[in-house]
PDB file of C-alpha atoms and ligand atoms in Angstrom:
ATOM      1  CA  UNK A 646      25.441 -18.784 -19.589  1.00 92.00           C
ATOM      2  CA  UNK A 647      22.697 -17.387 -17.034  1.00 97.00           C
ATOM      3  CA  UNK A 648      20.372 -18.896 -15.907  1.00 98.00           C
ATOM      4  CA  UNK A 649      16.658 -17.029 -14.644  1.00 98.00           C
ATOM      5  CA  UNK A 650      14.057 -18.207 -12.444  1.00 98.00           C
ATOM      6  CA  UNK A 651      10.877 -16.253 -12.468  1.00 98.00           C
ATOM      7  CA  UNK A 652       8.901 -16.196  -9.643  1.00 98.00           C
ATOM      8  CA  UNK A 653       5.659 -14.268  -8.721  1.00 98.00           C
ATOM      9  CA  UNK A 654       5.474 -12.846  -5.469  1.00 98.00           C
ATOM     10  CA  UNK A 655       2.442 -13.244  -2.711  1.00 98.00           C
ATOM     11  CA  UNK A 656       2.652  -9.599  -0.584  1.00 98.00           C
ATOM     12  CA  UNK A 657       3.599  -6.672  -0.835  1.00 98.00           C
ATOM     13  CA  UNK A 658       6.258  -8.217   2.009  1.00 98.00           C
ATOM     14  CA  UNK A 659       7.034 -12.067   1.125  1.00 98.00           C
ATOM     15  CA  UNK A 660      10.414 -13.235   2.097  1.00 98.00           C
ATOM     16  CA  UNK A 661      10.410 -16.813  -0.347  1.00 98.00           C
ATOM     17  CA  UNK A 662      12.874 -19.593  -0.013  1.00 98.00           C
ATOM     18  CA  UNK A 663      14.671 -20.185  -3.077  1.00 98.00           C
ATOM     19  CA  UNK A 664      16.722 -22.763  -2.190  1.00 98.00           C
ATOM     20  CA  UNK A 665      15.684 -25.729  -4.156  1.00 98.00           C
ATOM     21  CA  UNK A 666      15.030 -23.466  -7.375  1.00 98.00           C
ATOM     22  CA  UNK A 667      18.832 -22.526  -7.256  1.00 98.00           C
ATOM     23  CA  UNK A 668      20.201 -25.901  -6.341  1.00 98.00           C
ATOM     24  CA  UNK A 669      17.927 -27.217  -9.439  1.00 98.00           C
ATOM     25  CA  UNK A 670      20.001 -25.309 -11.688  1.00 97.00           C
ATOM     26  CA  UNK A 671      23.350 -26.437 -10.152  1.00 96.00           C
ATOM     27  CA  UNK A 672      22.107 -29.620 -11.009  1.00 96.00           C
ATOM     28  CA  UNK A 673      21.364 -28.723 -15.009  1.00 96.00           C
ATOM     29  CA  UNK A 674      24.146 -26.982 -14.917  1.00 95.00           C
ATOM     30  CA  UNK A 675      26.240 -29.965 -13.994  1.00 95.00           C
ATOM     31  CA  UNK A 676      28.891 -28.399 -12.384  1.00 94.00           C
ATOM     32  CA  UNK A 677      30.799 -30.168  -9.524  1.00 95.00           C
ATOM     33  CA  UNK A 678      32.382 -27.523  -8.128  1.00 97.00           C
ATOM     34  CA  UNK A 679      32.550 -23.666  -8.623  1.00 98.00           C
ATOM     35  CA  UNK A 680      30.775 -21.046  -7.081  1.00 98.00           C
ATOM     36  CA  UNK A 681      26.954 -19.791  -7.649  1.00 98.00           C
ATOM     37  CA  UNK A 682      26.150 -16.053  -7.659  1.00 98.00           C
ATOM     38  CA  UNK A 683      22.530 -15.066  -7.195  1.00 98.00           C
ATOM     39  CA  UNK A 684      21.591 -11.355  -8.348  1.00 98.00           C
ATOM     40  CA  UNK A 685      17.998 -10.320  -8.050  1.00 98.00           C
ATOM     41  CA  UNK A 686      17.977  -7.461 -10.201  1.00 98.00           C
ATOM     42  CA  UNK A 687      15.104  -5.278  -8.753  1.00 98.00           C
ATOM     43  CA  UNK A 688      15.607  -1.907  -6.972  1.00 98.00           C
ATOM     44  CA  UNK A 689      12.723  -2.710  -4.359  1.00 98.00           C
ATOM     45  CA  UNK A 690      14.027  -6.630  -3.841  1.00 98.00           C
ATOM     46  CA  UNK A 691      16.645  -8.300  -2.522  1.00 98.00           C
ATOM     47  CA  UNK A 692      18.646 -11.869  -1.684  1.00 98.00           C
ATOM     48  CA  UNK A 693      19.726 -13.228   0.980  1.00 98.00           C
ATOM     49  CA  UNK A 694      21.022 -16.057   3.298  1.00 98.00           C
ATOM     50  CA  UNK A 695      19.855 -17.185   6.758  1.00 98.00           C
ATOM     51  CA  UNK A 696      17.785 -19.582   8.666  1.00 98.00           C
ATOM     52  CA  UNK A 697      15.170 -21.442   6.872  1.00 97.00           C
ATOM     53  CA  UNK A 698      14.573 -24.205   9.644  1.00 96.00           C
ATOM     54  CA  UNK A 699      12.185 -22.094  11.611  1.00 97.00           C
ATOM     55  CA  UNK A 700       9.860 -19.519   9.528  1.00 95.00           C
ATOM     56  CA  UNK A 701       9.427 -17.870  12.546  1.00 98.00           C
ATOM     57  CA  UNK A 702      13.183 -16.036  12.128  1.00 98.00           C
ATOM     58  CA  UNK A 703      11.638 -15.110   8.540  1.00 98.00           C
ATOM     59  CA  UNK A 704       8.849 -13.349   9.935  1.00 98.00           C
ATOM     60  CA  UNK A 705      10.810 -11.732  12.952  1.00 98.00           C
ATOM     61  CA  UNK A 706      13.630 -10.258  10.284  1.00 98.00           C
ATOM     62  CA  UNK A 707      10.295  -9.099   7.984  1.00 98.00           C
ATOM     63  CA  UNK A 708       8.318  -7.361  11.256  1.00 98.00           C
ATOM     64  CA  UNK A 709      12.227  -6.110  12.094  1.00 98.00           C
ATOM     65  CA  UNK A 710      12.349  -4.748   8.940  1.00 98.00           C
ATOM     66  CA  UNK A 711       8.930  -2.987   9.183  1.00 97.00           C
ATOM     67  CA  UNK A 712       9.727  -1.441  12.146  1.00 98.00           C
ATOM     68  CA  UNK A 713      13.413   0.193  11.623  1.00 98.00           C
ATOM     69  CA  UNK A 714      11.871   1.186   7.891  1.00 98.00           C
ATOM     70  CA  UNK A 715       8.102   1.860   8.253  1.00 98.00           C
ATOM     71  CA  UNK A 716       6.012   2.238   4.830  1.00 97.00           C
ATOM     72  CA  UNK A 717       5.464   6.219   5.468  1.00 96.00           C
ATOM     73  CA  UNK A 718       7.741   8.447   7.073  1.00 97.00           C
ATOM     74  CA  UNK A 719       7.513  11.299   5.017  1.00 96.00           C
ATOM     75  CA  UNK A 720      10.150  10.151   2.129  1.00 98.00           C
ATOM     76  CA  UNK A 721      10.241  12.445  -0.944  1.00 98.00           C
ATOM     77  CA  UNK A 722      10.217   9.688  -3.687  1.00 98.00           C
ATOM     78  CA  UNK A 723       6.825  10.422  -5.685  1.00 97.00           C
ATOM     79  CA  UNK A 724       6.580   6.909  -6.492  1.00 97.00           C
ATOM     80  CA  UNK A 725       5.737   6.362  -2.909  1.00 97.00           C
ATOM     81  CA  UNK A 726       7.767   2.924  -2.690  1.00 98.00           C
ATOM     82  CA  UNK A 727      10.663   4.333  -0.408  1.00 98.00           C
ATOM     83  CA  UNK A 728      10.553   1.947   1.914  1.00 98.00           C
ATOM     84  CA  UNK A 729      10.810  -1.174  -0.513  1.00 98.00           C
ATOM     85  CA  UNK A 730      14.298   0.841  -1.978  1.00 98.00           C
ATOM     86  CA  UNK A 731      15.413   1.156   1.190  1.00 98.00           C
ATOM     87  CA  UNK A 732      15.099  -2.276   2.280  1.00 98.00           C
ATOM     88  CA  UNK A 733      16.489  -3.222  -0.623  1.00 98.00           C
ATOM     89  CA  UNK A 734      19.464  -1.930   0.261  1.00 98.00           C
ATOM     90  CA  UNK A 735      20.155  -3.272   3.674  1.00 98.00           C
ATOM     91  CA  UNK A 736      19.362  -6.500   2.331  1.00 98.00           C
ATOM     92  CA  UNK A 737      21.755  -6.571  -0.521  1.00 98.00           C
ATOM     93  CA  UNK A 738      20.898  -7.411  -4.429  1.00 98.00           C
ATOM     94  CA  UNK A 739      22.930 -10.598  -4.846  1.00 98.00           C
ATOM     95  CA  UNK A 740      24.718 -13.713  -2.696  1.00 98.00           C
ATOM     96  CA  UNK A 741      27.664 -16.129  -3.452  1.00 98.00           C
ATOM     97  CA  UNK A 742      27.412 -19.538  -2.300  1.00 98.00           C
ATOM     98  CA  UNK A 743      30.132 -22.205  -3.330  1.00 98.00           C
ATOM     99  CA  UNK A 744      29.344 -25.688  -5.132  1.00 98.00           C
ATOM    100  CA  UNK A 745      30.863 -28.965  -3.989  1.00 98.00           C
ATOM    101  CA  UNK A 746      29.876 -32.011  -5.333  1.00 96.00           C
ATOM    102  CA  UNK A 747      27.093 -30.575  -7.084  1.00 96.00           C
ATOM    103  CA  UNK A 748      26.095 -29.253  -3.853  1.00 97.00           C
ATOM    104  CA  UNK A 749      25.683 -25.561  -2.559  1.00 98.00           C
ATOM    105  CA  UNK A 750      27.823 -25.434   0.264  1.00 98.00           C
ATOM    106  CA  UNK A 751      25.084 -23.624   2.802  1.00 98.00           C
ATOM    107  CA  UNK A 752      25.451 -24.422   6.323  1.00 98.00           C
ATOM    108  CA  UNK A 753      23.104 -26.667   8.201  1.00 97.00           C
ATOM    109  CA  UNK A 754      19.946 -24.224   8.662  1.00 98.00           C
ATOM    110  CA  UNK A 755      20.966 -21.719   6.234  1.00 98.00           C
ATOM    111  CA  UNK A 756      18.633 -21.087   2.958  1.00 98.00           C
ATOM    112  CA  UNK A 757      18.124 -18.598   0.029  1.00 98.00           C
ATOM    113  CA  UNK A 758      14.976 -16.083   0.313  1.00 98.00           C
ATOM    114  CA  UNK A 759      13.887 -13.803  -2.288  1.00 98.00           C
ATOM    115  CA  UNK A 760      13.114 -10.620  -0.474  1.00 98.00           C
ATOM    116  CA  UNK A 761      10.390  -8.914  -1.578  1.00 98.00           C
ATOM    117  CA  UNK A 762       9.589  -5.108  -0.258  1.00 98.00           C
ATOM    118  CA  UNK A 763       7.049  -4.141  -3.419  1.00 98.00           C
ATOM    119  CA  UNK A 764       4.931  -6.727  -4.188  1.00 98.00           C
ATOM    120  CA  UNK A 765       2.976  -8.421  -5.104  1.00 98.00           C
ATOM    121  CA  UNK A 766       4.866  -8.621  -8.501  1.00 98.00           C
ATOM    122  CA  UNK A 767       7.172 -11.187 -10.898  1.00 98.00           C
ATOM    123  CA  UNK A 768      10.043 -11.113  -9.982  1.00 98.00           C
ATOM    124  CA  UNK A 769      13.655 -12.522 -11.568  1.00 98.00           C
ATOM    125  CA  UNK A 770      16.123 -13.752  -9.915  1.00 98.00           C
ATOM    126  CA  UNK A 771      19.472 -14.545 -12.306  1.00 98.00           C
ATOM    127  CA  UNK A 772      21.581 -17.608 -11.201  1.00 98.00           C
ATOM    128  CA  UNK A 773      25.091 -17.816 -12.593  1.00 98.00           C
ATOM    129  CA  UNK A 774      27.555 -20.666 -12.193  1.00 97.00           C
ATOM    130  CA  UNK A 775      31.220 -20.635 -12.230  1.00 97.00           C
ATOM    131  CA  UNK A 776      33.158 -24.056 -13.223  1.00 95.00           C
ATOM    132  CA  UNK A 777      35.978 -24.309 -10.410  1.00 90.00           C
TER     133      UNK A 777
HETATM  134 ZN1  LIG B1011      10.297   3.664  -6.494  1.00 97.54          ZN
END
């Protein structure tokens, strides 16, 4: 079984912890331990892990993003959302993150974002969970 969480995004930029929305379907899941994959399966989104202690890092990895892939710089996709599919990319479509006890196993100040490059739009975000 998979499990999808829906989510509507603010900007066209919104990096969105999805932390507790994943952990809540460990939890209906009932699985003790196993492993959770996260796939985000959008071509101008992405998932990832890091700090979610401080927004600040959030907004310094967005701006850092901006800057190394600006939204024009003369790309040849007509849709005009190169940027987005680029960012995509470095950021990665999908994250692992092992159960225990029920529990994902994330270190101390680590947390799931949604990354979202094209917004503002729904987005889905498919959780599956393995049984150890
Ligand atoms: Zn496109």
């Amino acid at each position: 079984m998979i499990d999808t969480i829906q989510l509507g995004t603010p900007d066209r930029t919104a990096l969105l912890d999805i932390t507790d929305l994943v952990a809540g379907k460990v939890r209906e899941r009932e699985v003790a331990d196993g492993l959770c994959i996260v796939y985000v399966p959008h071509t101008t989104a992405g998932v990832m892990i890091n700090e979610g202690a401080d927004p600040a890092v959030m907004q310094d990895v967005a701006n850092t993003l901006e800057k190394l892939v600006p939204w024009k710089a003369g790309y040849h996709h007509g849709e005009g959302n190169s940027a987005a599919h680029i960012k995509s990319i470095l950021v990665g479509g999908s994250v692992q993150v092992l159960v225990e006890g029920g529990r994902l196993l994330l270190g101390t100040w680590e947390r799931i974002f949604l990354c979202e490059f094209d917004g503002p739009r729904t987005r889905k975000i498919h959780v599956k969970i393995l049984r150890d």
